[in-house]
Amino acid sequence: MTTAASSSPLEPFVLADHPVLDMLNTQAAVDGAPLEFWRSDEDVRAWLALTGWGLPEASFAKGELLKAAVTLREAVRELVEQRKAGGQGAPDVLNRFLGTPSHLRLDWSANGDLRLEKVRTSATAEQYLAPLAEAAAELLVEGDFNLVRECEHPDCVLWFYDRTKSHRRRWCSMALCGNRHKVAEFRKRKQQ
C-alpha cells in the first residue's frame, strides 16, 4: 500500500477492522480523485483472497462477478450510510444476495471433531457473494453504529469500525489521513 500522497495504491485499503467496511473501501479517493479498485473479475477475486474470504473457485461469464460485487458494495454502502444517519434504507438488493439456497451439513472428522458448515448454491455471482452479503446484514443488525465511522479527513471517503480501547479513532489510518491532518495543522500554525 502506498501513502495518500502517492499516485495510487497497488491494492485496496484493508484497514477498516471489519470486512464489510473494507468492501466499501474498495472505492476510495486518492489526492482528491476517485479510485476504483474493482475494475475486473480478477480484482474482485484478489480482494476476496486478500481479505480472507476463502470462497471456493467458481467461474462466471466475464464481468458477472465484477457487476455483482459492485452492485452489492453500493447497496451496502447506501444501507450503512442510512443506518449511520439514523434513517431507513431499502434492503431489496441486499435481500436478493441473501436469498441464496443453503443448508447445514454436519462434518465429523476422523479425529472426532464435530463441525457444522453451511453449504451454499453458487451458480450465480450473486449466490457466490452471499457470505459477504450475510456479513453485511449482520453488521447492519448487530453492529454498534456509534463505532462505525467515516474518516474525519475532509478528502477521505474510507470507513472503519473503531475497535480502539478509548473509541476515539478519527482517521482511517494514522499513517494516511492522521499524518496529513497533523502536517496541515503544523503548516497552518507556522503561517500564523
PDB file of C-alpha atoms in Angstrom:
ATOM      1  CA  MET A   1       0.000   0.000   0.000  1.00  0.00           C
ATOM      2  CA  THR A   2       1.189   3.489  -0.702  1.00  0.00           C
ATOM      3  CA  THR A   3       0.669   6.720   1.151  1.00  0.00           C
ATOM      4  CA  ALA A   4      -2.064   9.171   0.340  1.00  0.00           C
ATOM      5  CA  ALA A   5       0.452  11.467  -1.305  1.00  0.00           C
ATOM      6  CA  SER A   6       1.401   8.958  -3.994  1.00  0.00           C
ATOM      7  CA  SER A   7      -0.441   8.448  -7.243  1.00  0.00           C
ATOM      8  CA  SER A   8      -2.400   5.333  -6.261  1.00  0.00           C
ATOM      9  CA  PRO A   9      -2.160   2.291  -4.017  1.00  0.00           C
ATOM     10  CA  LEU A  10      -1.317  -1.043  -5.581  1.00  0.00           C
ATOM     11  CA  GLU A  11      -4.110  -2.834  -3.776  1.00  0.00           C
ATOM     12  CA  PRO A  12      -7.267  -1.871  -1.889  1.00  0.00           C
ATOM     13  CA  PHE A  13      -7.063  -0.462   1.606  1.00  0.00           C
ATOM     14  CA  VAL A  14      -7.637  -3.107   4.280  1.00  0.00           C
ATOM     15  CA  LEU A  15      -7.724  -1.014   7.441  1.00  0.00           C
ATOM     16  CA  ALA A  16     -11.369  -0.831   8.488  1.00  0.00           C
ATOM     17  CA  ASP A  17     -11.292  -3.548  11.171  1.00  0.00           C
ATOM     18  CA  HIS A  18     -14.435  -5.020   9.598  1.00  0.00           C
ATOM     19  CA  PRO A  19     -14.605  -6.929   6.297  1.00  0.00           C
ATOM     20  CA  VAL A  20     -17.809  -5.246   5.135  1.00  0.00           C
ATOM     21  CA  LEU A  21     -16.345  -1.788   5.665  1.00  0.00           C
ATOM     22  CA  ASP A  22     -13.202  -2.943   3.845  1.00  0.00           C
ATOM     23  CA  MET A  23     -15.532  -3.814   0.958  1.00  0.00           C
ATOM     24  CA  LEU A  24     -16.865  -0.242   0.967  1.00  0.00           C
ATOM     25  CA  ASN A  25     -13.268   0.973   0.895  1.00  0.00           C
ATOM     26  CA  THR A  26     -12.627  -0.727  -2.456  1.00  0.00           C
ATOM     27  CA  GLN A  27     -13.796   2.586  -3.838  1.00  0.00           C
ATOM     28  CA  ALA A  28     -11.661   5.357  -2.405  1.00  0.00           C
ATOM     29  CA  ALA A  29     -10.237   8.787  -3.128  1.00  0.00           C
ATOM     30  CA  VAL A  30      -6.540   9.429  -3.579  1.00  0.00           C
ATOM     31  CA  ASP A  31      -5.324  13.004  -3.890  1.00  0.00           C
ATOM     32  CA  GLY A  32      -8.955  14.063  -4.295  1.00  0.00           C
ATOM     33  CA  ALA A  33      -9.585  11.790  -7.279  1.00  0.00           C
ATOM     34  CA  PRO A  34     -11.930   8.800  -7.122  1.00  0.00           C
ATOM     35  CA  LEU A  35     -10.171   5.452  -7.269  1.00  0.00           C
ATOM     36  CA  GLU A  36     -11.949   2.215  -8.133  1.00  0.00           C
ATOM     37  CA  PHE A  37     -10.044  -0.880  -7.032  1.00  0.00           C
ATOM     38  CA  TRP A  38     -12.534  -3.292  -8.612  1.00  0.00           C
ATOM     39  CA  ARG A  39     -12.070  -2.958 -12.359  1.00  0.00           C
ATOM     40  CA  SER A  40     -12.290  -6.645 -13.295  1.00  0.00           C
ATOM     41  CA  ASP A  41     -13.438 -10.037 -12.045  1.00  0.00           C
ATOM     42  CA  GLU A  42      -9.793 -10.749 -11.178  1.00  0.00           C
ATOM     43  CA  ASP A  43      -9.664  -7.625  -8.980  1.00  0.00           C
ATOM     44  CA  VAL A  44     -12.696  -8.887  -7.027  1.00  0.00           C
ATOM     45  CA  ARG A  45     -11.179 -12.371  -6.662  1.00  0.00           C
ATOM     46  CA  ALA A  46      -7.876 -10.850  -5.496  1.00  0.00           C
ATOM     47  CA  TRP A  47      -9.700  -8.724  -2.914  1.00  0.00           C
ATOM     48  CA  LEU A  48     -11.659 -11.757  -1.653  1.00  0.00           C
ATOM     49  CA  ALA A  49      -8.363 -13.626  -1.225  1.00  0.00           C
ATOM     50  CA  LEU A  50      -6.608 -10.616   0.358  1.00  0.00           C
ATOM     51  CA  THR A  51      -9.351 -10.203   2.936  1.00  0.00           C
ATOM     52  CA  GLY A  52      -9.553 -13.908   3.741  1.00  0.00           C
ATOM     53  CA  TRP A  53     -12.997 -14.823   2.459  1.00  0.00           C
ATOM     54  CA  GLY A  54     -11.725 -18.190   1.253  1.00  0.00           C
ATOM     55  CA  LEU A  55     -14.581 -18.715  -1.167  1.00  0.00           C
ATOM     56  CA  PRO A  56     -14.267 -21.742  -3.445  1.00  0.00           C
ATOM     57  CA  GLU A  57     -13.151 -21.271  -7.020  1.00  0.00           C
ATOM     58  CA  ALA A  58     -16.088 -20.609  -9.336  1.00  0.00           C
ATOM     59  CA  SER A  59     -16.389 -19.411 -12.896  1.00  0.00           C
ATOM     60  CA  PHE A  60     -18.903 -16.964 -14.286  1.00  0.00           C
ATOM     61  CA  ALA A  61     -19.385 -15.121 -17.545  1.00  0.00           C
ATOM     62  CA  LYS A  62     -16.793 -12.373 -17.989  1.00  0.00           C
ATOM     63  CA  GLY A  63     -17.740  -9.332 -15.942  1.00  0.00           C
ATOM     64  CA  GLU A  64     -20.521 -11.062 -13.990  1.00  0.00           C
ATOM     65  CA  LEU A  65     -18.567 -11.251 -10.717  1.00  0.00           C
ATOM     66  CA  LEU A  66     -17.463  -7.609 -11.019  1.00  0.00           C
ATOM     67  CA  LYS A  67     -21.005  -6.438 -11.726  1.00  0.00           C
ATOM     68  CA  ALA A  68     -22.430  -8.400  -8.781  1.00  0.00           C
ATOM     69  CA  ALA A  69     -19.685  -7.249  -6.394  1.00  0.00           C
ATOM     70  CA  VAL A  70     -20.123  -3.574  -7.292  1.00  0.00           C
ATOM     71  CA  THR A  71     -23.915  -3.906  -7.003  1.00  0.00           C
ATOM     72  CA  LEU A  72     -23.554  -5.467  -3.554  1.00  0.00           C
ATOM     73  CA  ARG A  73     -20.982  -2.892  -2.437  1.00  0.00           C
ATOM     74  CA  GLU A  74     -23.113   0.077  -3.489  1.00  0.00           C
ATOM     75  CA  ALA A  75     -26.286  -1.383  -1.941  1.00  0.00           C
ATOM     76  CA  VAL A  76     -24.433  -1.982   1.325  1.00  0.00           C
ATOM     77  CA  ARG A  77     -22.853   1.497   1.196  1.00  0.00           C
ATOM     78  CA  GLU A  78     -26.308   3.056   0.934  1.00  0.00           C
ATOM     79  CA  LEU A  79     -27.635   0.936   3.822  1.00  0.00           C
ATOM     80  CA  VAL A  80     -24.617   1.706   6.047  1.00  0.00           C
ATOM     81  CA  GLU A  81     -24.955   5.430   5.327  1.00  0.00           C
ATOM     82  CA  GLN A  82     -28.692   5.324   6.099  1.00  0.00           C
ATOM     83  CA  ARG A  83     -28.137   3.335   9.313  1.00  0.00           C
ATOM     84  CA  LYS A  84     -25.352   5.688  10.401  1.00  0.00           C
ATOM     85  CA  ALA A  85     -27.585   8.716   9.752  1.00  0.00           C
ATOM     86  CA  GLY A  86     -30.452   7.156  11.716  1.00  0.00           C
ATOM     87  CA  GLY A  87     -32.564   6.799   8.588  1.00  0.00           C
ATOM     88  CA  GLN A  88     -34.246   3.837   6.976  1.00  0.00           C
ATOM     89  CA  GLY A  89     -32.799   2.146   3.910  1.00  0.00           C
ATOM     90  CA  ALA A  90     -34.313  -0.122   1.275  1.00  0.00           C
ATOM     91  CA  PRO A  91     -32.756  -3.595   1.683  1.00  0.00           C
ATOM     92  CA  ASP A  92     -34.182  -5.092  -1.547  1.00  0.00           C
ATOM     93  CA  VAL A  93     -30.836  -5.505  -3.321  1.00  0.00           C
ATOM     94  CA  LEU A  94     -29.117  -6.930  -0.234  1.00  0.00           C
ATOM     95  CA  ASN A  95     -32.033  -9.314   0.278  1.00  0.00           C
ATOM     96  CA  ARG A  96     -31.577 -10.558  -3.283  1.00  0.00           C
ATOM     97  CA  PHE A  97     -27.999 -11.579  -2.391  1.00  0.00           C
ATOM     98  CA  LEU A  98     -29.207 -13.110   0.885  1.00  0.00           C
ATOM     99  CA  GLY A  99     -31.831 -15.234  -0.912  1.00  0.00           C
ATOM    100  CA  THR A 100     -29.308 -17.934  -1.778  1.00  0.00           C
ATOM    101  CA  PRO A 101     -30.365 -21.530  -1.166  1.00  0.00           C
ATOM    102  CA  SER A 102     -28.232 -23.099   1.547  1.00  0.00           C
ATOM    103  CA  HIS A 103     -28.286 -25.891   4.076  1.00  0.00           C
ATOM    104  CA  LEU A 104     -26.252 -27.001   7.064  1.00  0.00           C
ATOM    105  CA  ARG A 105     -24.059 -30.075   6.860  1.00  0.00           C
ATOM    106  CA  LEU A 106     -22.500 -31.898   9.798  1.00  0.00           C
ATOM    107  CA  ASP A 107     -18.814 -32.653   9.350  1.00  0.00           C
ATOM    108  CA  TRP A 108     -17.464 -35.344  11.663  1.00  0.00           C
ATOM    109  CA  SER A 109     -13.742 -35.725  11.147  1.00  0.00           C
ATOM    110  CA  ALA A 110     -11.719 -38.879  11.766  1.00  0.00           C
ATOM    111  CA  ASN A 111     -10.246 -37.354  14.940  1.00  0.00           C
ATOM    112  CA  GLY A 112     -13.745 -36.946  16.393  1.00  0.00           C
ATOM    113  CA  ASP A 113     -14.211 -33.199  15.889  1.00  0.00           C
ATOM    114  CA  LEU A 114     -17.749 -32.126  15.051  1.00  0.00           C
ATOM    115  CA  ARG A 115     -18.398 -29.042  12.979  1.00  0.00           C
ATOM    116  CA  LEU A 116     -21.409 -27.517  11.259  1.00  0.00           C
ATOM    117  CA  GLU A 117     -20.764 -25.943   7.904  1.00  0.00           C
ATOM    118  CA  LYS A 118     -23.100 -24.006   5.679  1.00  0.00           C
ATOM    119  CA  VAL A 119     -23.266 -25.313   2.123  1.00  0.00           C
ATOM    120  CA  ARG A 120     -24.497 -22.774  -0.425  1.00  0.00           C
ATOM    121  CA  THR A 121     -25.533 -22.840  -4.012  1.00  0.00           C
ATOM    122  CA  SER A 122     -23.167 -20.657  -6.003  1.00  0.00           C
ATOM    123  CA  ALA A 123     -24.358 -20.948  -9.585  1.00  0.00           C
ATOM    124  CA  THR A 124     -24.555 -17.157  -9.975  1.00  0.00           C
ATOM    125  CA  ALA A 125     -22.194 -14.409  -8.886  1.00  0.00           C
ATOM    126  CA  GLU A 126     -24.875 -13.100  -6.506  1.00  0.00           C
ATOM    127  CA  GLN A 127     -25.112 -16.520  -4.845  1.00  0.00           C
ATOM    128  CA  TYR A 128     -21.322 -16.743  -4.737  1.00  0.00           C
ATOM    129  CA  LEU A 129     -21.140 -13.439  -2.829  1.00  0.00           C
ATOM    130  CA  ALA A 130     -23.847 -14.465  -0.334  1.00  0.00           C
ATOM    131  CA  PRO A 131     -21.364 -14.878   2.582  1.00  0.00           C
ATOM    132  CA  LEU A 132     -20.323 -11.243   2.149  1.00  0.00           C
ATOM    133  CA  ALA A 133     -23.990 -10.208   1.990  1.00  0.00           C
ATOM    134  CA  GLU A 134     -24.628 -12.131   5.226  1.00  0.00           C
ATOM    135  CA  ALA A 135     -21.744 -10.325   6.914  1.00  0.00           C
ATOM    136  CA  ALA A 136     -23.210  -7.003   5.742  1.00  0.00           C
ATOM    137  CA  ALA A 137     -26.645  -7.894   7.110  1.00  0.00           C
ATOM    138  CA  GLU A 138     -25.071  -8.907  10.433  1.00  0.00           C
ATOM    139  CA  LEU A 139     -23.196  -5.588  10.606  1.00  0.00           C
ATOM    140  CA  LEU A 140     -26.403  -3.658   9.932  1.00  0.00           C
ATOM    141  CA  VAL A 141     -28.359  -5.557  12.583  1.00  0.00           C
ATOM    142  CA  GLU A 142     -25.753  -6.263  15.262  1.00  0.00           C
ATOM    143  CA  GLY A 143     -23.042  -3.656  14.693  1.00  0.00           C
ATOM    144  CA  ASP A 144     -22.577  -0.768  17.104  1.00  0.00           C
ATOM    145  CA  PHE A 145     -23.033   2.161  14.740  1.00  0.00           C
ATOM    146  CA  ASN A 146     -21.540   4.518  17.314  1.00  0.00           C
ATOM    147  CA  LEU A 147     -18.286   2.757  16.352  1.00  0.00           C
ATOM    148  CA  VAL A 148     -18.867   2.660  12.579  1.00  0.00           C
ATOM    149  CA  ARG A 149     -17.250   5.808  11.262  1.00  0.00           C
ATOM    150  CA  GLU A 150     -16.043   7.611   8.201  1.00  0.00           C
ATOM    151  CA  CYS A 151     -12.565   9.055   8.321  1.00  0.00           C
ATOM    152  CA  GLU A 152     -12.633  12.652   9.570  1.00  0.00           C
ATOM    153  CA  HIS A 153     -10.198  13.900   6.930  1.00  0.00           C
ATOM    154  CA  PRO A 154     -12.274  16.058   4.552  1.00  0.00           C
ATOM    155  CA  ASP A 155     -10.751  14.467   1.428  1.00  0.00           C
ATOM    156  CA  CYS A 156     -11.162  10.862   2.609  1.00  0.00           C
ATOM    157  CA  VAL A 157     -14.147   8.586   1.987  1.00  0.00           C
ATOM    158  CA  LEU A 158     -12.920   5.491   3.847  1.00  0.00           C
ATOM    159  CA  TRP A 159     -14.946   3.765   6.562  1.00  0.00           C
ATOM    160  CA  PHE A 160     -13.742   1.923   9.674  1.00  0.00           C
ATOM    161  CA  TYR A 161     -15.031   0.160  12.787  1.00  0.00           C
ATOM    162  CA  ASP A 162     -13.470   1.783  15.860  1.00  0.00           C
ATOM    163  CA  ARG A 163     -12.199  -1.083  17.976  1.00  0.00           C
ATOM    164  CA  THR A 164      -9.755   1.057  19.962  1.00  0.00           C
ATOM    165  CA  LYS A 165      -9.963   0.875  23.740  1.00  0.00           C
ATOM    166  CA  SER A 166     -10.969   4.536  24.078  1.00  0.00           C
ATOM    167  CA  HIS A 167     -13.251   4.514  20.986  1.00  0.00           C
ATOM    168  CA  ARG A 168     -11.743   7.809  19.849  1.00  0.00           C
ATOM    169  CA  ARG A 169     -10.335   6.748  16.494  1.00  0.00           C
ATOM    170  CA  ARG A 170     -10.740   9.595  13.997  1.00  0.00           C
ATOM    171  CA  TRP A 171      -8.753   8.518  10.956  1.00  0.00           C
ATOM    172  CA  CYS A 172      -8.914   5.613   8.555  1.00  0.00           C
ATOM    173  CA  SER A 173      -5.200   5.290   9.247  1.00  0.00           C
ATOM    174  CA  MET A 174      -2.804   7.397  11.242  1.00  0.00           C
ATOM    175  CA  ALA A 175      -0.201   6.816   8.519  1.00  0.00           C
ATOM    176  CA  LEU A 176      -2.530   8.162   5.838  1.00  0.00           C
ATOM    177  CA  CYS A 177      -5.016  10.764   6.998  1.00  0.00           C
ATOM    178  CA  GLY A 178      -3.795  11.296  10.545  1.00  0.00           C
ATOM    179  CA  ASN A 179      -0.397  12.414   9.303  1.00  0.00           C
ATOM    180  CA  ARG A 180      -1.927  14.592   6.579  1.00  0.00           C
ATOM    181  CA  HIS A 181      -4.018  16.328   9.254  1.00  0.00           C
ATOM    182  CA  LYS A 182      -1.005  16.842  11.526  1.00  0.00           C
ATOM    183  CA  VAL A 183       1.064  18.299   8.672  1.00  0.00           C
ATOM    184  CA  ALA A 184      -1.782  20.615   7.642  1.00  0.00           C
ATOM    185  CA  GLU A 185      -2.233  21.824  11.237  1.00  0.00           C
ATOM    186  CA  PHE A 186       1.520  22.394  11.585  1.00  0.00           C
ATOM    187  CA  ARG A 187       1.620  24.431   8.374  1.00  0.00           C
ATOM    188  CA  LYS A 188      -1.388  26.465   9.485  1.00  0.00           C
ATOM    189  CA  ARG A 189       0.284  27.277  12.833  1.00  0.00           C
ATOM    190  CA  LYS A 190       3.556  28.120  11.082  1.00  0.00           C
ATOM    191  CA  GLN A 191       1.792  30.567   8.731  1.00  0.00           C
ATOM    192  CA  GLN A 192       0.153  32.378  11.641  1.00  0.00           C
TER     193      GLN A 192
END
